Amino acid sequence: MAHYSQRDDLFPMAGSCPCRRTTFTIHLAPLLVHACYCQACQRQTGSIMALNAIIETSALQAQHAAPTTPPGYLEPFAKSTGADQPQEVMGLKKVCVPSTSGAGTTLVGCPVCGTTIYSHYADAGRYLAYVRVGLLERAGNITPDVHIFTAEKASFVDIADGKPQYKAYYADRGEMYREGVKDRIEALGVMVSKYKREMMALSQPQ
Ligand SMILES: [Zn+2]
Ligand SMILES: [Zn+2]
């Protein structure tokens, strides 16, 4: 069966956070999809893993606004649990948290419900977005390309999809990309060099 990225009916694909106030669109198929079982991802999700679709940040559009659809919950219930009813419209919230690499991970999320929409990692900084696949409308079509940090996965999880598995991180990102994204990878290489120069400049003692 052809890889889902070959389909012409899937992208652009829309997504939203659970409260529906933050909506986003990925305009291209992911470059790579990580299923990550590391403890940092477990902590960020409160679950067993993170499924992240890696895409150029320039191909991602995310915005925060008051929802136009009914809230999808009962006001008396929200009130009874002490949930605040958000009034104002704000931008997306960014917070940097500890990561396995030690550099950190910047989580970009909905300012109202707090759900992370995407993250930036030390590999390419703000130029690459790791989008939470489960927030996409047609998430079921997107499958992982690689399983990483399996040494940290919960013992009850069995991986049986035949995709490559690594106990920690893999050695070479270039080898992981599928055929057909060469132009995008070349463009990304330029951005990553720029990012590395920016990081060097920021790391110089003042
Ligand atoms: Zn939200
Ligand atoms: Zn992880």
mmCIF file of C-alpha atoms and ligand atoms in Angstrom:
data_model
loop_
_atom_site.group_PDB
_atom_site.id
_atom_site.type_symbol
_atom_site.label_atom_id
_atom_site.label_comp_id
_atom_site.label_asym_id
_atom_site.label_seq_id
_atom_site.Cartn_x
_atom_site.Cartn_y
_atom_site.Cartn_z
ATOM 1 C CA MET A 1 0.000 0.000 0.000
ATOM 2 C CA ALA A 2 1.248 3.456 -0.868
ATOM 3 C CA HIS A 3 2.429 5.742 1.920
ATOM 4 C CA TYR A 4 -0.333 8.119 3.047
ATOM 5 C CA SER A 5 1.760 11.087 1.890
ATOM 6 C CA GLN A 6 1.110 9.956 -1.718
ATOM 7 C CA ARG A 7 -2.598 10.638 -1.350
ATOM 8 C CA ASP A 8 -3.829 13.924 -2.769
ATOM 9 C CA ASP A 9 -6.963 14.140 -0.598
ATOM 10 C CA LEU A 10 -5.339 14.377 2.862
ATOM 11 C CA PHE A 11 -3.406 17.663 2.891
ATOM 12 C CA PRO A 12 -3.917 20.416 3.856
ATOM 13 C CA MET A 13 -5.277 18.840 7.038
ATOM 14 C CA ALA A 14 -6.951 20.837 9.802
ATOM 15 C CA GLY A 15 -6.772 20.287 13.530
ATOM 16 C CA SER A 16 -7.804 21.849 16.818
ATOM 17 C CA CYS A 17 -7.238 21.661 20.551
ATOM 18 C CA PRO A 18 -9.924 20.039 22.743
ATOM 19 C CA CYS A 19 -11.561 23.384 23.648
ATOM 20 C CA ARG A 20 -11.627 24.298 19.932
ATOM 21 C CA ARG A 21 -10.289 27.805 20.505
ATOM 22 C CA THR A 22 -6.958 27.021 18.870
ATOM 23 C CA THR A 23 -7.211 25.783 15.316
ATOM 24 C CA PHE A 24 -4.440 24.913 12.915
ATOM 25 C CA THR A 25 -3.696 23.524 9.492
ATOM 26 C CA ILE A 26 -0.745 21.561 8.172
ATOM 27 C CA HIS A 27 -0.351 22.414 4.508
ATOM 28 C CA LEU A 28 2.010 19.588 3.597
ATOM 29 C CA ALA A 29 2.383 15.934 4.526
ATOM 30 C CA PRO A 30 4.721 15.471 7.507
ATOM 31 C CA LEU A 31 8.408 15.020 6.679
ATOM 32 C CA LEU A 32 8.620 12.282 9.290
ATOM 33 C CA VAL A 33 6.432 10.975 12.103
ATOM 34 C CA HIS A 34 7.980 10.004 15.430
ATOM 35 C CA ALA A 35 6.320 7.700 17.905
ATOM 36 C CA CYS A 36 8.307 8.616 21.007
ATOM 37 C CA TYR A 37 8.121 6.664 24.254
ATOM 38 C CA CYS A 38 10.656 8.722 26.252
ATOM 39 C CA GLN A 39 9.885 9.819 29.776
ATOM 40 C CA ALA A 40 9.782 13.499 28.760
ATOM 41 C CA CYS A 41 7.005 12.740 26.239
ATOM 42 C CA GLN A 42 5.188 10.608 28.796
ATOM 43 C CA ARG A 43 5.294 13.499 31.227
ATOM 44 C CA GLN A 44 4.190 16.071 28.641
ATOM 45 C CA THR A 45 1.206 13.989 27.573
ATOM 46 C CA GLY A 46 0.404 12.263 30.848
ATOM 47 C CA SER A 47 0.245 9.128 28.764
ATOM 48 C CA ILE A 48 2.431 6.377 27.303
ATOM 49 C CA MET A 49 3.886 8.182 24.269
ATOM 50 C CA ALA A 50 3.812 11.175 21.943
ATOM 51 C CA LEU A 51 2.990 10.890 18.247
ATOM 52 C CA ASN A 52 4.651 13.863 16.554
ATOM 53 C CA ALA A 53 4.358 14.829 12.882
ATOM 54 C CA ILE A 54 7.500 16.763 11.942
ATOM 55 C CA ILE A 55 6.831 19.576 9.496
ATOM 56 C CA GLU A 56 8.404 22.882 8.462
ATOM 57 C CA THR A 57 6.953 25.593 10.711
ATOM 58 C CA SER A 58 6.352 27.615 7.542
ATOM 59 C CA ALA A 59 3.868 24.923 6.416
ATOM 60 C CA LEU A 60 1.902 25.180 9.648
ATOM 61 C CA GLN A 61 -0.709 27.805 10.431
ATOM 62 C CA ALA A 62 -2.097 28.060 13.950
ATOM 63 C CA GLN A 63 -4.365 30.645 15.478
ATOM 64 C CA HIS A 64 -6.290 31.227 18.635
ATOM 65 C CA ALA A 65 -9.819 32.626 18.623
ATOM 66 C CA ALA A 66 -13.145 32.355 20.395
ATOM 67 C CA PRO A 67 -14.905 29.246 19.127
ATOM 68 C CA THR A 68 -17.716 29.757 16.668
ATOM 69 C CA THR A 69 -19.266 26.383 17.422
ATOM 70 C CA PRO A 70 -21.268 25.602 20.601
ATOM 71 C CA PRO A 71 -18.903 24.855 23.509
ATOM 72 C CA GLY A 72 -19.743 21.127 23.556
ATOM 73 C CA TYR A 73 -20.324 21.069 27.310
ATOM 74 C CA LEU A 74 -22.974 22.143 29.811
ATOM 75 C CA GLU A 75 -22.403 25.459 31.598
ATOM 76 C CA PRO A 76 -23.747 24.130 34.961
ATOM 77 C CA PHE A 77 -21.268 21.247 34.743
ATOM 78 C CA ALA A 78 -18.335 23.589 33.997
ATOM 79 C CA LYS A 79 -19.396 25.814 36.893
ATOM 80 C CA SER A 80 -19.773 22.870 39.287
ATOM 81 C CA THR A 81 -16.154 21.840 38.634
ATOM 82 C CA GLY A 82 -14.900 25.395 39.131
ATOM 83 C CA ALA A 83 -13.856 25.815 35.474
ATOM 84 C CA ASP A 84 -13.377 29.446 34.472
ATOM 85 C CA GLN A 85 -15.165 30.656 31.406
ATOM 86 C CA PRO A 86 -12.469 32.327 29.275
ATOM 87 C CA GLN A 87 -13.375 35.771 27.996
ATOM 88 C CA GLU A 88 -10.450 37.240 26.157
ATOM 89 C CA VAL A 89 -8.692 36.150 23.022
ATOM 90 C CA MET A 90 -4.951 35.651 23.429
ATOM 91 C CA GLY A 91 -2.044 34.345 21.397
ATOM 92 C CA LEU A 92 -0.657 30.829 21.648
ATOM 93 C CA LYS A 93 1.274 30.056 24.810
ATOM 94 C CA LYS A 94 4.953 29.040 24.614
ATOM 95 C CA VAL A 95 6.875 27.428 27.437
ATOM 96 C CA CYS A 96 10.287 25.729 27.421
ATOM 97 C CA VAL A 97 10.513 22.488 29.426
ATOM 98 C CA PRO A 98 13.381 20.052 30.113
ATOM 99 C CA SER A 99 14.128 17.518 27.359
ATOM 100 C CA THR A 100 16.078 14.287 27.029
ATOM 101 C CA SER A 101 18.728 16.146 24.978
ATOM 102 C CA GLY A 102 19.224 18.670 27.773
ATOM 103 C CA ALA A 103 18.623 21.614 25.424
ATOM 104 C CA GLY A 104 14.912 21.842 26.209
ATOM 105 C CA THR A 105 11.670 21.561 24.282
ATOM 106 C CA THR A 106 9.455 24.556 23.631
ATOM 107 C CA LEU A 107 5.804 23.603 23.860
ATOM 108 C CA VAL A 108 3.362 25.789 21.911
ATOM 109 C CA GLY A 109 -0.166 25.400 23.117
ATOM 110 C CA CYS A 110 -3.678 26.698 23.522
ATOM 111 C CA PRO A 111 -3.713 29.478 26.157
ATOM 112 C CA VAL A 112 -7.168 28.431 27.364
ATOM 113 C CA CYS A 113 -7.125 24.628 27.689
ATOM 114 C CA GLY A 114 -3.325 24.329 27.873
ATOM 115 C CA THR A 115 -3.069 21.566 25.269
ATOM 116 C CA THR A 116 0.220 21.460 23.387
ATOM 117 C CA ILE A 117 -0.372 21.873 19.651
ATOM 118 C CA TYR A 118 3.251 21.519 18.588
ATOM 119 C CA SER A 119 6.793 21.680 19.958
ATOM 120 C CA HIS A 120 10.199 22.931 18.874
ATOM 121 C CA TYR A 121 13.262 20.769 19.576
ATOM 122 C CA ALA A 122 16.989 21.462 19.525
ATOM 123 C CA ASP A 123 17.437 19.891 16.067
ATOM 124 C CA ALA A 124 16.080 22.884 14.159
ATOM 125 C CA GLY A 125 14.610 25.243 16.756
ATOM 126 C CA ARG A 126 11.651 27.288 15.581
ATOM 127 C CA TYR A 127 12.084 26.198 11.958
ATOM 128 C CA LEU A 128 10.602 22.727 12.550
ATOM 129 C CA ALA A 129 7.327 22.001 14.322
ATOM 130 C CA TYR A 130 6.543 18.656 15.948
ATOM 131 C CA VAL A 131 2.764 18.608 15.626
ATOM 132 C CA ARG A 132 0.674 16.456 17.967
ATOM 133 C CA VAL A 133 -0.942 14.039 15.532
ATOM 134 C CA GLY A 134 -3.938 13.276 17.744
ATOM 135 C CA LEU A 135 -5.219 16.842 17.330
ATOM 136 C CA LEU A 136 -5.568 16.519 13.560
ATOM 137 C CA GLU A 137 -9.028 15.905 12.128
ATOM 138 C CA ARG A 138 -7.962 12.895 10.111
ATOM 139 C CA ALA A 139 -5.270 11.675 12.474
ATOM 140 C CA GLY A 140 -6.122 8.030 11.804
ATOM 141 C CA ASN A 141 -4.514 8.289 8.367
ATOM 142 C CA ILE A 142 -1.111 9.303 9.721
ATOM 143 C CA THR A 143 1.151 6.469 10.801
ATOM 144 C CA PRO A 144 4.550 6.585 12.530
ATOM 145 C CA ASP A 145 7.701 6.196 10.431
ATOM 146 C CA VAL A 146 9.876 5.284 13.381
ATOM 147 C CA HIS A 147 9.574 4.319 17.052
ATOM 148 C CA ILE A 148 12.128 5.954 19.350
ATOM 149 C CA PHE A 149 13.189 5.628 22.985
ATOM 150 C CA THR A 150 11.562 2.204 23.191
ATOM 151 C CA ALA A 151 13.833 1.407 26.154
ATOM 152 C CA GLU A 152 11.635 3.784 28.175
ATOM 153 C CA LYS A 153 8.255 2.507 26.996
ATOM 154 C CA ALA A 154 5.722 1.001 29.363
ATOM 155 C CA SER A 155 6.055 -2.788 29.607
ATOM 156 C CA PHE A 156 2.472 -3.383 28.445
ATOM 157 C CA VAL A 157 3.057 -1.675 25.080
ATOM 158 C CA ASP A 158 3.872 -4.005 22.170
ATOM 159 C CA ILE A 159 4.852 -2.437 18.848
ATOM 160 C CA ALA A 160 3.819 -4.601 15.912
ATOM 161 C CA ASP A 161 3.652 -2.369 12.821
ATOM 162 C CA GLY A 162 7.009 -3.439 11.376
ATOM 163 C CA LYS A 163 8.425 0.110 11.426
ATOM 164 C CA PRO A 164 12.012 0.667 12.640
ATOM 165 C CA GLN A 165 12.491 0.772 16.388
ATOM 166 C CA TYR A 166 15.327 2.418 18.327
ATOM 167 C CA LYS A 167 16.069 1.984 22.012
ATOM 168 C CA ALA A 168 17.023 5.687 22.148
ATOM 169 C CA TYR A 169 17.413 8.202 19.294
ATOM 170 C CA TYR A 170 18.550 7.145 15.815
ATOM 171 C CA ALA A 171 21.920 8.259 14.495
ATOM 172 C CA ASP A 172 21.140 10.022 11.214
ATOM 173 C CA ARG A 173 18.027 12.067 10.452
ATOM 174 C CA GLY A 174 18.919 12.199 6.760
ATOM 175 C CA GLU A 175 18.512 8.423 6.461
ATOM 176 C CA MET A 176 15.079 8.543 8.054
ATOM 177 C CA TYR A 177 13.363 10.750 5.470
ATOM 178 C CA ARG A 178 11.320 8.995 2.820
ATOM 179 C CA GLU A 179 11.814 9.371 -0.916
ATOM 180 C CA GLY A 180 10.143 12.376 -2.509
ATOM 181 C CA VAL A 181 10.908 15.052 0.069
ATOM 182 C CA LYS A 182 14.406 15.894 -1.206
ATOM 183 C CA ASP A 183 13.559 19.514 -2.136
ATOM 184 C CA ARG A 184 12.005 20.136 1.238
ATOM 185 C CA ILE A 185 15.012 18.635 3.036
ATOM 186 C CA GLU A 186 17.403 20.827 1.048
ATOM 187 C CA ALA A 187 15.408 23.945 1.943
ATOM 188 C CA LEU A 188 15.324 22.804 5.543
ATOM 189 C CA GLY A 189 19.113 22.351 5.525
ATOM 190 C CA VAL A 190 19.478 26.074 4.769
ATOM 191 C CA MET A 191 17.166 26.925 7.673
ATOM 192 C CA VAL A 192 18.984 24.585 10.062
ATOM 193 C CA SER A 193 22.340 26.212 9.210
ATOM 194 C CA LYS A 194 20.770 29.598 9.942
ATOM 195 C CA TYR A 195 19.390 28.280 13.230
ATOM 196 C CA LYS A 196 22.802 26.917 14.241
ATOM 197 C CA ARG A 197 24.442 30.292 13.521
ATOM 198 C CA GLU A 198 21.766 32.031 15.598
ATOM 199 C CA MET A 199 22.348 29.595 18.465
ATOM 200 C CA MET A 200 26.121 30.159 18.331
ATOM 201 C CA ALA A 201 25.625 33.929 18.446
ATOM 202 C CA LEU A 202 23.201 33.610 21.377
ATOM 203 C CA SER A 203 25.599 31.308 23.256
ATOM 204 C CA GLN A 204 28.593 33.687 23.040
ATOM 205 C CA PRO A 205 29.479 35.224 26.401
ATOM 206 C CA GLN A 206 28.419 38.889 26.470
HETATM 207 ZN ZN ZN B 1 -7.859 24.930 23.741
HETATM 208 ZN ZN ZN B 2 10.003 11.742 23.593
#
